[in-house]
Coordinates of C-alpha atoms in Angstrom, one line a residue:
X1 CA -64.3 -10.1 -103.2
X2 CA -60.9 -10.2 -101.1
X3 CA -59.7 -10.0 -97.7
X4 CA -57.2 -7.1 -97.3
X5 CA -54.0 -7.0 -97.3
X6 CA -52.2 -6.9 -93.6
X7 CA -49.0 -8.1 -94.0
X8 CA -45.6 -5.8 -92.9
X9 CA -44.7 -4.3 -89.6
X10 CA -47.0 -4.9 -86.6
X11 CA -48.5 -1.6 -85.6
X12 CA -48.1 -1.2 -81.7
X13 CA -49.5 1.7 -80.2
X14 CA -48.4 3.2 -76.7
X15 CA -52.0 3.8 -74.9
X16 CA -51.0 6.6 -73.0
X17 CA -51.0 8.7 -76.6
X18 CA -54.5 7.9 -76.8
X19 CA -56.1 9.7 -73.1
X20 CA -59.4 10.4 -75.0
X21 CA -60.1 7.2 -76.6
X22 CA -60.4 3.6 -75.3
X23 CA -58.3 0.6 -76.6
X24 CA -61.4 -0.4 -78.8
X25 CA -61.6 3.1 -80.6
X26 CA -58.2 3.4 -81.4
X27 CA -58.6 0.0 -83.0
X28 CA -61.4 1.4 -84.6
X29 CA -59.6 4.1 -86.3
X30 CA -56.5 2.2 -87.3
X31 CA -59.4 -0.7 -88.9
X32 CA -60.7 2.2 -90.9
X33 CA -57.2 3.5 -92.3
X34 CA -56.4 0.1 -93.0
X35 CA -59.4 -0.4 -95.3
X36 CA -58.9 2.7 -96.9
X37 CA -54.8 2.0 -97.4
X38 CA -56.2 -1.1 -99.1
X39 CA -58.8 0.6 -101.2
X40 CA -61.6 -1.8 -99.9
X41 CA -64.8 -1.2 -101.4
X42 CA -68.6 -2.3 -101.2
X43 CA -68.9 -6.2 -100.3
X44 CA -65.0 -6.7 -99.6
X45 CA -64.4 -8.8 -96.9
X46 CA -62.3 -8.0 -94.1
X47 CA -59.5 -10.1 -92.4
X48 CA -60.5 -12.0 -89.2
X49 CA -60.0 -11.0 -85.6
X50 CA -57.4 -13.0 -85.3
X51 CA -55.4 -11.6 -88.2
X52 CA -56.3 -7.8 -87.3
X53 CA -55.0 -8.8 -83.9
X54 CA -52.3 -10.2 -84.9
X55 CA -51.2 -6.7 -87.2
X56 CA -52.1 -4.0 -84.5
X57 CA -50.6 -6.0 -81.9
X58 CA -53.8 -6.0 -79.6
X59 CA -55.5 -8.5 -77.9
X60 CA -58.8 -10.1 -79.0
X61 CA -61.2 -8.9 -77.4
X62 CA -59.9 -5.5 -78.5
X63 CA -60.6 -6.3 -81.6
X64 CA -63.5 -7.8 -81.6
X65 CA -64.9 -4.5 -79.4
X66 CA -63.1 -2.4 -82.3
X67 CA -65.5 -4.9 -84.9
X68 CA -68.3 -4.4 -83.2
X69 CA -68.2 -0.4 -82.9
X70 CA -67.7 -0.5 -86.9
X71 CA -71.1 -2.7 -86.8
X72 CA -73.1 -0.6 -84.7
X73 CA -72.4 2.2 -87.0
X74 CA -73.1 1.1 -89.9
X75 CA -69.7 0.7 -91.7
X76 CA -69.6 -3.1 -91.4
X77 CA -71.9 -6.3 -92.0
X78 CA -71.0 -9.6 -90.2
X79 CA -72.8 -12.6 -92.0
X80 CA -73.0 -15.5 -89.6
X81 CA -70.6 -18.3 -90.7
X82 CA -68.7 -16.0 -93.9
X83 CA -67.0 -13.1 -91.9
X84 CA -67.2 -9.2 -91.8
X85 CA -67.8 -6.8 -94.8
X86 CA -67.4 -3.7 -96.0
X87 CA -71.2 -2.2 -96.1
X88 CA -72.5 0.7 -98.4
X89 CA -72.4 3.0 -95.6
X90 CA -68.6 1.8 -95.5
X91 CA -67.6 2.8 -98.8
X92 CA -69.1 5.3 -99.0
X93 CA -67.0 6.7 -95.5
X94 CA -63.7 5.9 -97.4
X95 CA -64.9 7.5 -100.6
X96 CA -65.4 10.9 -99.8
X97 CA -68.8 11.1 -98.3
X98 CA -70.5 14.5 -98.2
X99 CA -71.6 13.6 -94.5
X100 CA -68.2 13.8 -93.2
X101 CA -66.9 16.3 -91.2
X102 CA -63.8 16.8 -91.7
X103 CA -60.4 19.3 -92.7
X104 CA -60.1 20.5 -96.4
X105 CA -56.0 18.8 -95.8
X106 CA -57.4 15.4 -94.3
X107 CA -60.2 15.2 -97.5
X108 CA -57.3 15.8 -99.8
X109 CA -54.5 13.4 -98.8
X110 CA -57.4 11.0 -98.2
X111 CA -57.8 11.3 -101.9
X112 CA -53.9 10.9 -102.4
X113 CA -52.8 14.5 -102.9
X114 CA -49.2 16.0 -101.1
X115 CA -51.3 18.7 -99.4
X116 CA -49.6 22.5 -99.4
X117 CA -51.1 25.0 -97.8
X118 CA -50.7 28.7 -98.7
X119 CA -51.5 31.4 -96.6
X120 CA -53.0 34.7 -99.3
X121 CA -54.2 36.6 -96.4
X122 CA -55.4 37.1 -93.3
X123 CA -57.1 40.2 -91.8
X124 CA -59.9 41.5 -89.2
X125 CA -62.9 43.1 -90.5
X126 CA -66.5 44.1 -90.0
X127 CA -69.0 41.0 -90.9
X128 CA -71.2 42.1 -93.5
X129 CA -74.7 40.7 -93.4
X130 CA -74.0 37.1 -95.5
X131 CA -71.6 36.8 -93.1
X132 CA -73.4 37.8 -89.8
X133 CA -76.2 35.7 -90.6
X134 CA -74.0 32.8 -91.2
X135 CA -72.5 33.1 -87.7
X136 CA -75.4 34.5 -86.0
X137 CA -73.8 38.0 -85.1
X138 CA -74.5 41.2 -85.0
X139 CA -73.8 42.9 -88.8
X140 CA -70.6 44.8 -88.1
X141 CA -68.7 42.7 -86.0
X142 CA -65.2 42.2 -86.1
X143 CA -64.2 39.0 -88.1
X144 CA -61.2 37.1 -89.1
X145 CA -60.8 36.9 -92.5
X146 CA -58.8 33.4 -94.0
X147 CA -58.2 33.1 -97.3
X148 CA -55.6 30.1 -98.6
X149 CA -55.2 27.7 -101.4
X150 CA -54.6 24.0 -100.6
X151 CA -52.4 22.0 -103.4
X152 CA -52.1 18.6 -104.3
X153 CA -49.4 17.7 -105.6
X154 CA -48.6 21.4 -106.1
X155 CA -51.8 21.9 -108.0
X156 CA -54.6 23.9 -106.7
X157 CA -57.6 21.9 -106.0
X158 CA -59.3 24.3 -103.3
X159 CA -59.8 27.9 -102.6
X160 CA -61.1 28.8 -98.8
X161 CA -62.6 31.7 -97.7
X162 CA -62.9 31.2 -94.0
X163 CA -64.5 33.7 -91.2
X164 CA -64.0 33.1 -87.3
X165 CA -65.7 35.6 -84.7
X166 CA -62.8 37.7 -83.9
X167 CA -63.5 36.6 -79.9
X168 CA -63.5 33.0 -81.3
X169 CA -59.5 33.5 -81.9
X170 CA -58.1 35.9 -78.9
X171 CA -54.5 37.3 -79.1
X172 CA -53.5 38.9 -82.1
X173 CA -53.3 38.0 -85.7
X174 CA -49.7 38.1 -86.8
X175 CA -48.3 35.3 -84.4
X176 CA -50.5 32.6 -85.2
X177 CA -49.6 29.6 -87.5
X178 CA -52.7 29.9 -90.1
X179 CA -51.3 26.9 -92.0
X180 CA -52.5 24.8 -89.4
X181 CA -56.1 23.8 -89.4
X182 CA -58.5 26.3 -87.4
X183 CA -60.6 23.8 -85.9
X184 CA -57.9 22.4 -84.1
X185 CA -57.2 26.1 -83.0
X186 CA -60.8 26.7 -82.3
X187 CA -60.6 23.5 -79.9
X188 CA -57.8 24.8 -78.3
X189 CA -59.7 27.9 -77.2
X190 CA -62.6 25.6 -76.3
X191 CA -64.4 25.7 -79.3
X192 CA -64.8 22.0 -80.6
X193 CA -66.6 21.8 -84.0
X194 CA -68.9 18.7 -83.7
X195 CA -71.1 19.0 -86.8
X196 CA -71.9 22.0 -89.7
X197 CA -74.5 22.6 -91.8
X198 CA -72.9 22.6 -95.6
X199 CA -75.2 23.6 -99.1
X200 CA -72.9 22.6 -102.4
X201 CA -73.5 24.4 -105.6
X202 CA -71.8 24.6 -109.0
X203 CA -70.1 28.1 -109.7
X204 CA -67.2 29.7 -111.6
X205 CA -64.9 32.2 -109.4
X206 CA -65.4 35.5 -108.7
X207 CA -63.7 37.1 -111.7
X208 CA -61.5 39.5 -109.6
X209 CA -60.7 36.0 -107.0
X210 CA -59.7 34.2 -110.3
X211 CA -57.9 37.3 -111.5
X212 CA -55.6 37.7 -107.8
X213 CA -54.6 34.3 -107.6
X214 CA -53.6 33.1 -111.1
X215 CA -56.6 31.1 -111.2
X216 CA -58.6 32.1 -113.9
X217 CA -57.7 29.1 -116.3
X218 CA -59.4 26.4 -113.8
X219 CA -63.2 26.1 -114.4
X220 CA -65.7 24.7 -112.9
X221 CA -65.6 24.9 -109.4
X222 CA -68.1 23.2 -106.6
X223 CA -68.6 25.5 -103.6
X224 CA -69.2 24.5 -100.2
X225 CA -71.0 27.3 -98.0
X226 CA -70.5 25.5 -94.4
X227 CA -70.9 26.5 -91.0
X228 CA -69.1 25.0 -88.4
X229 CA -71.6 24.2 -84.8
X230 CA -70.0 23.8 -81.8
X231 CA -71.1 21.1 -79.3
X232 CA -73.2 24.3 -77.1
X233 CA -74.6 25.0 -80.6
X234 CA -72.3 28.2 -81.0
X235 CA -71.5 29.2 -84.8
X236 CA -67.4 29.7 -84.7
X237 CA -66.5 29.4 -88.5
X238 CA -68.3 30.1 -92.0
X239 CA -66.4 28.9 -94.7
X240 CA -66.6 29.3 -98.5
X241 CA -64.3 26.4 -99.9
X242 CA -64.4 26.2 -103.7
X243 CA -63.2 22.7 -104.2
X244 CA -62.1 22.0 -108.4
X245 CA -65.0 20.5 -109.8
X246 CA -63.0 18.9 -112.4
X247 CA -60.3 16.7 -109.3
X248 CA -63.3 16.7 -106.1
X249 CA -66.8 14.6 -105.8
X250 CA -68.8 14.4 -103.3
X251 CA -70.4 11.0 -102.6
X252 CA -74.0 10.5 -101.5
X253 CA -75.6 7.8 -99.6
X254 CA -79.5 7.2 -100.7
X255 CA -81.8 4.8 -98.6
X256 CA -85.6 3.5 -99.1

């Protein structure tokens, strides 16, 4: 086991960037990308308060609030009289976990990619009934159809397939940035994803998909039917990634 590495600039944060999120969370956060930067795993030990402090340029008992969020979660042991480690649960947060909400871009430069995104098309349409279902509509309803490729390091590693009630998204199609992610333009409409319901299979690509977008040599591929739940409980995005089964894994936490 070793501590981590926290030597170089101090990081100083301004707290008025933060209006959402106490001192203690923040500190939270920037613990987390620390451990990940340093590629902690299972039973590492983490530095003391005093040197977290110290690096982040907060006080202690910042830091020790920050510690003891990380505890109550899950993500970090303390043993009286040794120090702070990284727990199963821990690891298994910077590795990937398949309980993690998050952006396809976030999961891939987690993983160390460049991220690109490419935009293949975007288009309104009538829901057909997989896709009503998914999102709890009436079949026929108007839709937003998403489909891009994410790269890393100008490789393709996932194809999405994304579907947003058209009322989800207001204004019209053409002068939106689809680059960007579409939670974060769902939120701005008020419509926060807080939690999805996911199934992951093995596939190959539709024949006609690989056939479009150069991508018949890649083989095989997981795919991740997910749909996105509001905190009201509204459905606001179905998506179809197909993540490269040969470059993505999907980690699993088991418990007695």
């Amino acid at each position: 086991m070793s501590d981590l590495t926290v030597g170089g600039d101090v990081a100083v944060h301004d707290s008025q960037a933060y209006p959402r999120q106490s001192r203690a969370q923040v500190a939270r956060d920037d613990i987390l990308r620390l451990i990940a930067d340093n590629q902690m795993r299972l039973g590492d030990r983490l530095p003391t308060e005093a040197m977290l402090s110290e690096h982040f340029g907060v006080s202690r008992s910042t830091t020790r609030e920050a510690l003891k969020l990380l505890e109550q979660e899950g993500l970090v042991t303390a043993i009286q009289g040794k120090g702070r480690f990284l727990s199963a649960v821990g690891s298994l947060n910077i590795e990937r976990p398949v309980t993690k909400y998050e952006s396809t871009t976030d999961m891939l430069t987690s993983l160390g990619y460049h991220v690109t995104t490419i935009v293949l098309s975007v288009t309104e349409e009538p829901a057909d009934g997989a896709v009503a279902e998914a999102l709890a509509l009436e079949p026929g309803a108007a839709v937003i159809r998403l489909v891009r490729l994410r790269c890393g390091d100008d490789e393709p590693m996932v194809l999405s397939f994304n579907f947003i009630p058209r009322e989800a998204l207001p204004g019209p199609l053409a002068f939106r940035d689809w680059s960007v992610s579409v939670t974060s333009a769902l939120e701005a409409h008020g419509q926060q994803v807080m939690s999805s319901i996911a199934r992951i299979s093995a596939t190959s690509l539709d024949p006609e998909d690989a056939r479009r977008y150069n991508l018949a040599d890649i083989d095989p591929w997981l795919l991740v039917e997910e749909r996105g739940i509001t905190t009201e409980g509204n459905r606001v995005i179905f998506s179809r990634d197909f993540h490269r089964g040969d470059r993505i894994a999907f980690n699993v936490l088991r418990r007695r």
